[in-house]
Tab-separated table of C-alpha atoms in Angstrom:
chain	number	residue	atom	x	y	z
A	1	UNK	CA	-32.071	95.262	86.058
A	2	UNK	CA	-34.711	95.106	83.328
A	3	UNK	CA	-36.591	91.843	82.946
A	4	UNK	CA	-36.648	90.178	79.553
A	5	UNK	CA	-39.883	88.746	78.135
A	6	UNK	CA	-38.257	85.308	78.323
A	7	UNK	CA	-37.902	85.548	82.110
A	8	UNK	CA	-41.598	86.356	82.331
A	9	UNK	CA	-42.530	82.821	81.342
A	10	UNK	CA	-41.057	81.328	84.535
A	11	UNK	CA	-43.502	78.966	86.212
A	12	UNK	CA	-45.196	80.759	89.084
A	13	UNK	CA	-45.812	78.743	92.221
A	14	UNK	CA	-46.750	81.385	94.726
A	15	UNK	CA	-50.444	81.466	95.446
A	16	UNK	CA	-51.748	80.269	98.774
A	17	UNK	CA	-50.090	77.146	100.071
A	18	UNK	CA	-51.926	77.309	103.399
A	19	UNK	CA	-53.235	73.769	103.252
A	20	UNK	CA	-52.965	70.076	103.781
A	21	UNK	CA	-51.475	67.394	101.543
A	22	UNK	CA	-49.180	67.143	98.516
A	23	UNK	CA	-52.019	66.762	95.996
A	24	UNK	CA	-53.592	70.047	97.133
A	25	UNK	CA	-50.206	71.768	96.828
A	26	UNK	CA	-49.916	70.477	93.249
A	27	UNK	CA	-53.388	71.771	92.425
A	28	UNK	CA	-52.372	75.192	93.731
A	29	UNK	CA	-49.262	75.172	91.568
A	30	UNK	CA	-51.468	74.513	88.555
A	31	UNK	CA	-53.730	77.401	89.567
A	32	UNK	CA	-50.719	79.684	89.620
A	33	UNK	CA	-49.464	78.466	86.255
A	34	UNK	CA	-52.890	79.025	84.721
A	35	UNK	CA	-52.908	82.537	86.159
A	36	UNK	CA	-49.588	83.114	84.403
A	37	UNK	CA	-51.089	82.158	81.060
A	38	UNK	CA	-54.074	84.434	81.644
A	39	UNK	CA	-51.750	87.255	82.677
A	40	UNK	CA	-49.657	86.846	79.535
A	41	UNK	CA	-52.795	86.993	77.393
A	42	UNK	CA	-53.945	90.082	79.280
A	43	UNK	CA	-50.591	91.802	78.799
A	44	UNK	CA	-50.637	91.113	75.069
A	45	UNK	CA	-53.781	93.259	74.801
A	46	UNK	CA	-52.123	96.260	76.457
A	47	UNK	CA	-50.861	99.145	74.375
A	48	UNK	CA	-48.083	99.876	76.901
A	49	UNK	CA	-45.521	97.120	77.384
A	50	UNK	CA	-45.436	97.434	81.157
A	51	UNK	CA	-42.939	94.613	81.750
A	52	UNK	CA	-40.213	96.914	80.423
A	53	UNK	CA	-40.802	99.115	83.480
A	54	UNK	CA	-40.281	96.274	85.990
A	55	UNK	CA	-37.118	96.117	88.078
A	56	UNK	CA	-35.982	93.430	90.500
A	57	UNK	CA	-34.051	94.308	93.630
A	58	UNK	CA	-32.783	93.072	96.996
A	59	UNK	CA	-32.853	94.647	100.431
A	60	UNK	CA	-30.688	93.256	103.232
A	61	UNK	CA	-33.091	92.714	106.105
A	62	UNK	CA	-32.202	91.891	109.698
A	63	UNK	CA	-32.896	88.264	110.510
A	64	UNK	CA	-34.189	89.302	113.919
A	65	UNK	CA	-35.763	92.747	114.127
A	66	UNK	CA	-36.405	92.293	117.840
A	67	UNK	CA	-32.801	91.760	118.912
A	68	UNK	CA	-30.405	94.679	119.310
A	69	UNK	CA	-27.389	92.327	119.441
A	70	UNK	CA	-28.063	90.139	116.387
A	71	UNK	CA	-26.942	91.961	113.239
A	72	UNK	CA	-27.287	88.977	110.858
A	73	UNK	CA	-29.133	89.670	107.607
A	74	UNK	CA	-30.751	87.919	104.667
A	75	UNK	CA	-31.430	89.158	101.110
A	76	UNK	CA	-35.109	89.964	100.564
A	77	UNK	CA	-36.287	90.167	96.976
A	78	UNK	CA	-38.768	92.679	95.589
A	79	UNK	CA	-40.156	93.954	92.298
A	80	UNK	CA	-41.019	97.506	91.275
A	81	UNK	CA	-43.212	98.567	88.344
A	82	UNK	CA	-43.168	102.291	87.521
A	83	UNK	CA	-45.248	101.996	84.331
A	84	UNK	CA	-48.301	103.773	85.747
A	85	UNK	CA	-46.752	105.886	88.482
A	86	UNK	CA	-47.634	109.582	88.464
A	87	UNK	CA	-44.335	110.743	89.915
A	88	UNK	CA	-43.675	112.243	92.405
A	89	UNK	CA	-46.939	112.295	94.421
A	90	UNK	CA	-48.790	109.240	93.082
A	91	UNK	CA	-49.882	106.521	95.548
A	92	UNK	CA	-47.981	103.323	96.290
A	93	UNK	CA	-49.665	99.916	95.943
A	94	UNK	CA	-47.811	97.163	97.808
A	95	UNK	CA	-48.499	93.520	96.934
A	96	UNK	CA	-47.378	91.404	99.891
A	97	UNK	CA	-45.832	88.003	99.255
A	98	UNK	CA	-46.982	84.999	101.238
A	99	UNK	CA	-45.770	81.448	101.693
A	100	UNK	CA	-44.069	81.085	98.329
A	101	UNK	CA	-41.946	82.963	95.796
A	102	UNK	CA	-43.028	86.186	94.128
A	103	UNK	CA	-42.519	86.897	90.436
A	104	UNK	CA	-42.775	89.912	88.166
A	105	UNK	CA	-46.319	88.748	87.443
A	106	UNK	CA	-47.306	90.226	90.810
A	107	UNK	CA	-46.650	93.783	89.594
A	108	UNK	CA	-47.882	93.166	86.046
A	109	UNK	CA	-51.358	91.688	86.386
A	110	UNK	CA	-54.170	91.361	88.868
A	111	UNK	CA	-56.987	93.524	90.187
A	112	UNK	CA	-54.519	95.639	92.206
A	113	UNK	CA	-52.616	96.357	88.967
A	114	UNK	CA	-55.856	97.378	87.223
A	115	UNK	CA	-56.466	99.871	90.030
A	116	UNK	CA	-52.847	101.062	90.000
A	117	UNK	CA	-53.244	101.993	86.336
A	118	UNK	CA	-56.388	103.993	87.139
A	119	UNK	CA	-54.853	105.859	90.073
A	120	UNK	CA	-51.296	106.322	88.797
A	121	UNK	CA	-49.742	104.167	91.500
A	122	UNK	CA	-46.209	102.874	91.965
A	123	UNK	CA	-46.437	99.074	92.120
A	124	UNK	CA	-44.347	97.030	94.544
A	125	UNK	CA	-44.171	93.345	95.491
A	126	UNK	CA	-42.138	92.098	98.457
A	127	UNK	CA	-41.233	88.438	98.920
A	128	UNK	CA	-41.808	86.834	102.323
A	129	UNK	CA	-38.702	85.969	104.316
A	130	UNK	CA	-37.517	82.329	103.979
A	131	UNK	CA	-39.518	81.752	100.765
A	132	UNK	CA	-38.489	81.979	97.123
A	133	UNK	CA	-35.052	83.613	96.833
A	134	UNK	CA	-35.375	85.516	100.131
A	135	UNK	CA	-33.459	83.016	102.223
A	136	UNK	CA	-29.895	82.351	103.289
A	137	UNK	CA	-28.241	79.085	102.105
A	138	UNK	CA	-28.685	77.477	105.539
A	139	UNK	CA	-32.104	78.980	106.161
A	140	UNK	CA	-34.070	75.719	106.207
A	141	UNK	CA	-32.094	74.230	109.092
A	142	UNK	CA	-34.302	73.918	112.152
A	143	UNK	CA	-32.161	76.174	114.340
A	144	UNK	CA	-32.390	78.952	111.720
A	145	UNK	CA	-36.138	78.716	111.233
A	146	UNK	CA	-36.492	80.519	114.574
A	147	UNK	CA	-36.337	83.762	112.561
A	148	UNK	CA	-39.319	82.756	110.409
A	149	UNK	CA	-42.545	84.255	111.729
A	150	UNK	CA	-45.361	86.562	110.708
A	151	UNK	CA	-44.199	89.090	113.309
A	152	UNK	CA	-40.781	89.304	111.648
A	153	UNK	CA	-42.484	89.490	108.237
A	154	UNK	CA	-44.616	92.453	109.284
A	155	UNK	CA	-41.476	94.177	110.590
A	156	UNK	CA	-39.857	93.474	107.197
A	157	UNK	CA	-42.692	95.422	105.584
A	158	UNK	CA	-42.045	98.436	107.807
A	159	UNK	CA	-38.317	98.439	106.991
A	160	UNK	CA	-39.107	97.984	103.277
A	161	UNK	CA	-41.449	100.985	103.464
A	162	UNK	CA	-38.568	103.131	104.708
A	163	UNK	CA	-36.169	101.714	102.081
A	164	UNK	CA	-38.534	102.456	99.179
A	165	UNK	CA	-39.397	105.895	100.564
A	166	UNK	CA	-35.723	106.815	100.550
A	167	UNK	CA	-34.999	105.201	97.168
A	168	UNK	CA	-37.831	107.044	95.399
A	169	UNK	CA	-37.788	110.228	97.484
A	170	UNK	CA	-41.316	109.556	98.705
A	171	UNK	CA	-43.047	111.711	101.268
A	172	UNK	CA	-46.300	111.890	103.187
A	173	UNK	CA	-47.920	112.922	99.909
A	174	UNK	CA	-47.582	109.320	98.711
A	175	UNK	CA	-50.459	107.246	100.087
A	176	UNK	CA	-49.626	103.557	100.635
A	177	UNK	CA	-52.218	100.800	100.226
A	178	UNK	CA	-51.381	97.119	100.750
A	179	UNK	CA	-52.848	94.060	99.060
A	180	UNK	CA	-52.624	90.342	99.755
A	181	UNK	CA	-54.540	87.079	99.519
A	182	UNK	CA	-54.869	84.143	101.914
A	183	UNK	CA	-51.910	84.255	104.363
A	184	UNK	CA	-50.552	87.363	102.660
A	185	UNK	CA	-54.045	88.849	102.976
A	186	UNK	CA	-53.715	88.399	106.728
A	187	UNK	CA	-50.283	90.078	106.533
A	188	UNK	CA	-51.886	92.987	104.673
A	189	UNK	CA	-54.413	93.428	107.477
A	190	UNK	CA	-51.766	93.017	110.184
A	191	UNK	CA	-49.411	95.510	108.524
A	192	UNK	CA	-52.155	98.129	108.599
A	193	UNK	CA	-53.049	97.146	112.180
A	194	UNK	CA	-49.495	97.346	113.532
A	195	UNK	CA	-48.212	100.251	111.408
A	196	UNK	CA	-51.227	102.490	110.613
A	197	UNK	CA	-48.936	105.505	110.159
A	198	UNK	CA	-47.159	103.735	107.265
A	199	UNK	CA	-50.006	102.174	105.267
A	200	UNK	CA	-53.258	104.126	104.856
A	201	UNK	CA	-55.511	101.244	103.830
A	202	UNK	CA	-55.343	97.496	103.249
A	203	UNK	CA	-57.224	94.959	101.126
A	204	UNK	CA	-57.205	91.503	102.735
A	205	UNK	CA	-58.579	88.856	100.374
A	206	UNK	CA	-59.557	85.453	101.824
A	207	UNK	CA	-57.417	86.322	104.851
A	208	UNK	CA	-57.308	83.769	107.717
A	209	UNK	CA	-56.642	86.247	110.507
A	210	UNK	CA	-57.772	83.864	113.245
A	211	UNK	CA	-55.255	81.141	114.113
A	212	UNK	CA	-56.947	77.813	114.899
A	213	UNK	CA	-55.430	74.508	115.964
A	214	UNK	CA	-58.192	72.168	114.786
A	215	UNK	CA	-59.586	73.652	111.592
A	216	UNK	CA	-62.358	71.069	111.178
A	217	UNK	CA	-64.621	73.867	109.915
A	218	UNK	CA	-62.651	73.830	106.644
A	219	UNK	CA	-64.111	70.489	105.611
A	220	UNK	CA	-67.526	71.481	106.927
A	221	UNK	CA	-67.542	74.327	104.373
A	222	UNK	CA	-66.325	71.899	101.693
A	223	UNK	CA	-69.348	69.731	102.445
A	224	UNK	CA	-71.750	72.685	102.348
A	225	UNK	CA	-70.234	73.784	99.023
A	226	UNK	CA	-70.807	70.319	97.553
A	227	UNK	CA	-74.480	70.828	98.461
A	228	UNK	CA	-74.670	74.368	97.078
A	229	UNK	CA	-76.980	74.255	94.046
A	230	UNK	CA	-75.899	77.755	92.932
A	231	UNK	CA	-72.493	76.323	91.980
A	232	UNK	CA	-73.681	72.907	90.769
A	233	UNK	CA	-73.779	71.001	94.034
A	234	UNK	CA	-76.571	68.944	95.562
A	235	UNK	CA	-77.494	67.026	98.665
A	236	UNK	CA	-77.022	63.812	96.718
A	237	UNK	CA	-73.491	64.846	95.772
A	238	UNK	CA	-72.469	65.190	99.418
A	239	UNK	CA	-74.221	61.933	100.393
A	240	UNK	CA	-72.514	59.902	97.677
A	241	UNK	CA	-69.150	61.515	98.452
A	242	UNK	CA	-69.424	60.400	102.067
A	243	UNK	CA	-70.365	56.874	100.974
A	244	UNK	CA	-67.406	56.767	98.591
A	245	UNK	CA	-64.846	57.653	101.258
A	246	UNK	CA	-66.457	55.248	103.713
A	247	UNK	CA	-66.161	52.487	101.093
A	248	UNK	CA	-62.450	53.161	100.509
A	249	UNK	CA	-61.793	53.181	104.243
A	250	UNK	CA	-63.712	49.914	104.652
A	251	UNK	CA	-61.699	48.307	101.851
A	252	UNK	CA	-58.429	49.310	103.514
A	253	UNK	CA	-59.566	48.120	106.938
A	254	UNK	CA	-60.754	44.885	105.360
A	255	UNK	CA	-57.290	43.992	104.109
A	256	UNK	CA	-57.887	44.911	100.457
A	257	UNK	CA	-55.067	47.444	100.165
A	258	UNK	CA	-53.661	45.764	97.042
A	259	UNK	CA	-56.943	46.113	95.149
A	260	UNK	CA	-57.372	49.712	96.339
A	261	UNK	CA	-53.874	50.495	95.015
A	262	UNK	CA	-54.826	49.065	91.627
A	263	UNK	CA	-58.183	50.852	91.521
A	264	UNK	CA	-56.788	54.293	92.393
A	265	UNK	CA	-53.548	53.951	90.419
A	266	UNK	CA	-51.308	54.248	93.487
A	267	UNK	CA	-47.526	54.182	93.164
A	268	UNK	CA	-47.326	51.968	96.274
A	269	UNK	CA	-49.591	49.524	98.086
A	270	UNK	CA	-50.820	51.314	101.202
A	271	UNK	CA	-50.382	48.511	103.735
A	272	UNK	CA	-48.921	50.710	106.474
A	273	UNK	CA	-51.496	52.804	108.410
A	274	UNK	CA	-49.556	56.011	107.677
A	275	UNK	CA	-49.640	55.264	103.947
A	276	UNK	CA	-53.351	54.523	104.135
A	277	UNK	CA	-53.944	57.913	105.731
A	278	UNK	CA	-51.747	59.488	103.042
A	279	UNK	CA	-54.016	57.919	100.400
A	280	UNK	CA	-57.137	59.251	102.120
A	281	UNK	CA	-55.498	62.684	102.383
A	282	UNK	CA	-54.669	62.701	98.664
A	283	UNK	CA	-58.211	61.704	97.671
A	284	UNK	CA	-59.596	64.381	100.002
A	285	UNK	CA	-57.214	66.926	98.466
A	286	UNK	CA	-58.736	66.372	95.032
A	287	UNK	CA	-62.155	67.412	96.316
A	288	UNK	CA	-60.807	70.152	98.602
A	289	UNK	CA	-58.842	71.649	95.715
A	290	UNK	CA	-61.923	71.561	93.517
A	291	UNK	CA	-63.934	73.542	96.071
A	292	UNK	CA	-61.178	75.979	97.041
A	293	UNK	CA	-60.386	76.814	93.408
A	294	UNK	CA	-63.838	76.328	91.897
A	295	UNK	CA	-64.144	77.543	88.283
A	296	UNK	CA	-60.432	78.412	87.977
A	297	UNK	CA	-60.164	75.848	85.180
A	298	UNK	CA	-57.316	73.747	86.590
A	299	UNK	CA	-59.111	70.525	87.467
A	300	UNK	CA	-62.879	70.350	87.676
A	301	UNK	CA	-65.553	72.631	89.007
A	302	UNK	CA	-67.932	71.644	91.790
A	303	UNK	CA	-70.569	71.153	89.115
A	304	UNK	CA	-68.354	68.744	87.182
A	305	UNK	CA	-67.298	66.808	90.292
A	306	UNK	CA	-70.905	66.373	91.332
A	307	UNK	CA	-71.774	65.254	87.799
A	308	UNK	CA	-69.225	62.457	88.146
A	309	UNK	CA	-70.051	61.545	91.721
A	310	UNK	CA	-73.831	61.443	91.171
A	311	UNK	CA	-73.715	60.118	87.607
A	312	UNK	CA	-75.829	62.991	86.215
A	313	UNK	CA	-73.641	63.738	83.197
A	314	UNK	CA	-74.170	62.048	79.856
A	315	UNK	CA	-70.428	61.370	79.813
A	316	UNK	CA	-70.941	58.856	82.637
A	317	UNK	CA	-74.053	56.942	81.654
A	318	UNK	CA	-72.828	53.664	83.166
A	319	UNK	CA	-74.198	53.041	86.634
A	320	UNK	CA	-71.351	53.096	89.153
A	321	UNK	CA	-71.205	52.546	92.852
A	322	UNK	CA	-69.949	55.376	95.054
A	323	UNK	CA	-66.510	53.757	95.360
A	324	UNK	CA	-66.121	53.520	91.587
A	325	UNK	CA	-67.182	57.136	91.133
A	326	UNK	CA	-64.366	58.234	93.449
A	327	UNK	CA	-62.028	56.022	91.414
A	328	UNK	CA	-63.185	57.957	88.347
A	329	UNK	CA	-62.411	61.290	90.045
A	330	UNK	CA	-58.903	60.054	90.860
A	331	UNK	CA	-58.423	58.960	87.248
A	332	UNK	CA	-59.476	62.385	85.983
A	333	UNK	CA	-57.074	64.045	88.421
A	334	UNK	CA	-54.126	61.856	87.337
A	335	UNK	CA	-54.969	62.384	83.676
A	336	UNK	CA	-55.235	66.173	83.881
A	337	UNK	CA	-52.151	66.477	86.091
A	338	UNK	CA	-50.203	63.980	83.955
A	339	UNK	CA	-49.251	61.876	86.964
A	340	UNK	CA	-48.492	58.258	86.160
A	341	UNK	CA	-49.601	57.178	89.616
A	342	UNK	CA	-50.804	58.533	92.945
A	343	UNK	CA	-47.947	58.682	95.452
A	344	UNK	CA	-49.158	57.475	98.865
A	345	UNK	CA	-45.819	57.065	100.675
A	346	UNK	CA	-45.905	58.907	104.008
A	347	UNK	CA	-42.193	58.212	104.392
A	348	UNK	CA	-41.460	60.155	101.185
A	349	UNK	CA	-43.609	63.066	102.373
A	350	UNK	CA	-41.736	63.244	105.689
A	351	UNK	CA	-38.370	62.901	103.933
A	352	UNK	CA	-39.269	65.841	101.696
A	353	UNK	CA	-40.261	67.943	104.707
A	354	UNK	CA	-37.009	67.091	106.503
A	355	UNK	CA	-34.825	68.097	103.550
A	356	UNK	CA	-33.010	71.343	104.429
A	357	UNK	CA	-31.177	71.791	101.116
A	358	UNK	CA	-32.104	74.577	98.722
A	359	UNK	CA	-30.781	72.822	95.627
A	360	UNK	CA	-34.050	71.083	94.803
A	361	UNK	CA	-35.852	74.300	93.909
A	362	UNK	CA	-38.016	76.868	95.617
A	363	UNK	CA	-39.463	74.948	98.487
A	364	UNK	CA	-42.443	75.987	100.542
A	365	UNK	CA	-43.731	72.959	102.435
A	366	UNK	CA	-41.074	72.785	105.168
A	367	UNK	CA	-41.281	76.494	105.962
A	368	UNK	CA	-45.054	76.567	105.999
A	369	UNK	CA	-45.266	73.437	108.146
A	370	UNK	CA	-42.971	75.209	110.627
A	371	UNK	CA	-45.272	78.228	110.722
A	372	UNK	CA	-48.328	76.043	111.316
A	373	UNK	CA	-46.493	74.472	114.258
A	374	UNK	CA	-45.294	77.758	115.765
A	375	UNK	CA	-48.081	80.237	114.946
A	376	UNK	CA	-51.223	79.160	113.161
A	377	UNK	CA	-52.332	75.534	113.344
A	378	UNK	CA	-54.806	75.505	110.436
A	379	UNK	CA	-54.931	71.666	110.558
A	380	UNK	CA	-57.757	70.515	108.319
A	381	UNK	CA	-59.019	67.513	110.237
A	382	UNK	CA	-61.925	65.196	109.566
A	383	UNK	CA	-62.997	64.037	113.021
A	384	UNK	CA	-66.129	66.186	112.990
A	385	UNK	CA	-69.367	64.457	111.920
A	386	UNK	CA	-69.910	67.117	109.239
A	387	UNK	CA	-66.725	66.134	107.368
A	388	UNK	CA	-67.424	64.527	103.971
A	389	UNK	CA	-64.166	62.541	103.937
A	390	UNK	CA	-62.430	60.031	106.193
A	391	UNK	CA	-62.165	60.157	109.974
A	392	UNK	CA	-58.610	58.857	109.547
A	393	UNK	CA	-57.529	62.493	109.043
A	394	UNK	CA	-57.012	63.351	112.708
A	395	UNK	CA	-55.457	66.222	114.648
A	396	UNK	CA	-52.985	63.793	116.228
A	397	UNK	CA	-51.794	62.731	112.792
A	398	UNK	CA	-51.386	66.322	111.612
A	399	UNK	CA	-49.571	67.648	114.670
A	400	UNK	CA	-47.112	64.770	115.127
A	401	UNK	CA	-45.022	66.367	112.377
A	402	UNK	CA	-44.149	69.236	114.759
A	403	UNK	CA	-41.984	67.202	117.147
A	404	UNK	CA	-40.806	64.931	114.336
A	405	UNK	CA	-39.515	67.760	112.124
A	406	UNK	CA	-38.738	70.607	114.512
A	407	UNK	CA	-38.725	69.277	118.063
A	408	UNK	CA	-41.832	71.326	118.872
A	409	UNK	CA	-44.048	69.673	121.481
A	410	UNK	CA	-47.646	68.975	120.495
A	411	UNK	CA	-48.690	70.186	123.946
A	412	UNK	CA	-47.212	73.624	123.225
A	413	UNK	CA	-49.353	74.261	120.130
A	414	UNK	CA	-52.490	75.680	121.825
A	415	UNK	CA	-50.406	78.277	123.681
A	416	UNK	CA	-48.545	79.309	120.537
A	417	UNK	CA	-51.798	79.747	118.618
A	418	UNK	CA	-53.402	81.683	121.479
A	419	UNK	CA	-50.470	84.112	121.419
A	420	UNK	CA	-50.959	84.726	117.676
A	421	UNK	CA	-54.586	85.688	118.245
A	422	UNK	CA	-53.674	87.869	121.232
A	423	UNK	CA	-50.962	89.609	119.207
A	424	UNK	CA	-53.152	90.401	116.172
A	425	UNK	CA	-56.716	90.287	117.527
A	426	UNK	CA	-57.977	87.126	115.820
A	427	UNK	CA	-61.187	87.618	113.843
A	428	UNK	CA	-62.093	90.694	115.924
A	429	UNK	CA	-59.030	92.840	115.194
A	430	UNK	CA	-60.533	96.350	115.608
A	431	UNK	CA	-58.731	97.535	112.492
A	432	UNK	CA	-59.715	100.653	110.572
A	433	UNK	CA	-59.566	100.984	106.768
A	434	UNK	CA	-58.973	97.261	106.257
A	435	UNK	CA	-61.262	95.668	103.694
A	436	UNK	CA	-61.801	91.945	104.257
A	437	UNK	CA	-62.963	90.173	101.072
A	438	UNK	CA	-64.270	86.595	101.195
A	439	UNK	CA	-66.026	84.073	98.973
A	440	UNK	CA	-69.083	82.120	100.058
A	441	UNK	CA	-67.725	78.720	99.033
A	442	UNK	CA	-64.192	79.372	100.267
A	443	UNK	CA	-63.460	77.278	103.383
A	444	UNK	CA	-61.035	79.937	104.648
A	445	UNK	CA	-63.902	82.377	105.251
A	446	UNK	CA	-64.334	80.672	108.637
A	447	UNK	CA	-61.094	82.254	109.885
A	448	UNK	CA	-61.582	85.697	108.355
A	449	UNK	CA	-63.742	88.730	109.122
A	450	UNK	CA	-67.052	88.297	107.307
A	451	UNK	CA	-69.429	90.512	109.281
A	452	UNK	CA	-69.119	94.262	109.667
A	453	UNK	CA	-68.586	95.495	113.204
A	454	UNK	CA	-68.730	99.154	112.277
A	455	UNK	CA	-70.729	101.876	113.983
A	456	UNK	CA	-73.618	103.543	112.188
A	457	UNK	CA	-72.395	105.827	109.434
A	458	UNK	CA	-68.933	104.240	109.266
A	459	UNK	CA	-67.558	102.701	106.092
A	460	UNK	CA	-68.182	98.953	105.700
A	461	UNK	CA	-65.098	96.796	106.158
A	462	UNK	CA	-66.213	93.551	104.485
A	463	UNK	CA	-67.134	92.348	101.016
A	464	UNK	CA	-68.779	88.920	100.834
A	465	UNK	CA	-69.155	87.190	97.460
A	466	UNK	CA	-71.691	84.442	98.021
A	467	UNK	CA	-70.836	82.101	95.121
A	468	UNK	CA	-67.081	82.470	94.598
A	469	UNK	CA	-64.023	80.661	95.884
A	470	UNK	CA	-60.602	81.442	97.373
A	471	UNK	CA	-59.036	84.789	96.359
A	472	UNK	CA	-61.296	85.035	93.295
A	473	UNK	CA	-61.370	88.833	93.582
A	474	UNK	CA	-57.608	89.177	93.060
A	475	UNK	CA	-57.572	88.398	89.342
A	476	UNK	CA	-57.875	91.128	86.710
A	477	UNK	CA	-61.375	91.917	85.513
A	478	UNK	CA	-62.738	89.237	83.176
A	479	UNK	CA	-65.850	89.166	81.014
A	480	UNK	CA	-66.493	85.637	82.336
A	481	UNK	CA	-66.649	86.797	85.980
A	482	UNK	CA	-69.882	85.981	87.774
A	483	UNK	CA	-72.160	88.970	88.336
A	484	UNK	CA	-71.502	88.811	92.083
A	485	UNK	CA	-67.740	88.871	91.472
A	486	UNK	CA	-67.986	91.851	89.131
A	487	UNK	CA	-70.004	93.704	91.754
A	488	UNK	CA	-67.471	92.799	94.461
A	489	UNK	CA	-64.556	94.124	92.407
A	490	UNK	CA	-66.477	97.367	91.931
A	491	UNK	CA	-66.946	97.577	95.700
A	492	UNK	CA	-63.213	97.088	96.251
A	493	UNK	CA	-62.480	99.786	93.663
A	494	UNK	CA	-64.854	102.187	95.443
A	495	UNK	CA	-63.120	101.593	98.775
A	496	UNK	CA	-59.647	102.142	97.327
A	497	UNK	CA	-60.763	105.293	95.487
A	498	UNK	CA	-62.434	106.570	98.661
A	499	UNK	CA	-59.278	105.967	100.726
A	500	UNK	CA	-57.139	107.857	98.231
A	501	UNK	CA	-59.622	110.727	98.109
A	502	UNK	CA	-59.830	110.925	101.905
A	503	UNK	CA	-56.042	110.789	102.244
A	504	UNK	CA	-55.644	113.637	99.748
A	505	UNK	CA	-58.265	115.691	101.601
A	506	UNK	CA	-56.531	115.126	104.951
A	507	UNK	CA	-53.210	116.260	103.505
A	508	UNK	CA	-54.791	119.401	102.070
A	509	UNK	CA	-56.333	120.227	105.436
A	510	UNK	CA	-52.963	119.820	107.191
A	511	UNK	CA	-51.372	122.232	104.722
A	512	UNK	CA	-53.952	124.924	105.421
A	513	UNK	CA	-53.642	124.652	109.217
């Protein structure tokens, strides 16, 4: 079915939910919505109305690809854009969905779409099982979540490859290249690693390919980014930030929860220890979101946060203590996000995660929490001395949700995470024609591949952008891009063009044999 322009203005909530608390999830939603606006503006400048070439479809996938007895299925959603395709032999560019819904936006705008236009590629986007509309009505029940895993998702990609090949009469002449960012970037790399005969090359942006139980390094990178003068940070910024969080923690421990609630505009008074930790998580999320999505325009940049926290900006001429500067950051967050108050109820968070109904919209948090418990970890703790936030954010606190929500023992987590790294190779995957792209101030770089391990004369497999954030390379080309980002996008384009050229040469050689 053709998609109307009206449907194109749906709010998009897909990008990269691989993180901690509710505030950070809200920031990510705002990033996605801003990307929608930018995409709409970009599309208005195009001479070809490409959204008229977009079709939405469903494929009935097996719930369990690894069982010969279980024939249960679920509907998996996808989008196809034929606007640029040089039929019948043009390449196929597959955008892989991650831990959230996909939308037609994913085959209409982005750096992969720019390249598809240049190379005459068929554009596809496949939604991840159990997210968005790709879920059965009872899919969120704990017993049914057993079929939610990255291994099943990679198998979905292989089946989808066959389905599309048959639907469009594709052959070996059509070279497939996959794209993804964050978790879906890891899926892009893993798809190429597990099925190299199906996908010729893969771009893996900000891809956390190494599962880690205690991801304390995340907040270490946040601290280093707050010190990074190239993006507006400073040593003083990090020092004052640490003092601010220590002051809030001291106020809570000192029995001043009521005053803290007033100061930070909380919806509840955080008297219970769990609620106090929820408050500290939310305040940390504001800073974490700023670093992870620096210069995306949704909240503040690192430069602006450090202006507030160190009182360097003319807008904040009044001398403020560290505590009051953090109060100011929280006020700015609530004002820009139009939140009347900061919700610090841990009970409400748990209740939301336990809700198995689909009526309340396209959920992501319950599914992703399940995957962190069964496969990845990724718990962003603050027990390390390098953390700029509160030591109240512990691994014990993060992992107790696993038995509470899913009956998964905390003791089983290390073994589950070790299996993930054994299955895929961790951050030393020995993949060929996978391009790992990472930003220097992105905390997720710690779990990706950032150093080339290629032999002399082999093609490089990494692109490192020293002063950009999470998945910054995935957006369409912009005149406002930093010089380093423009150069990185050119490097990605060279790799993709080289892969397509090499694939065409190999096919010609096979014909002449």
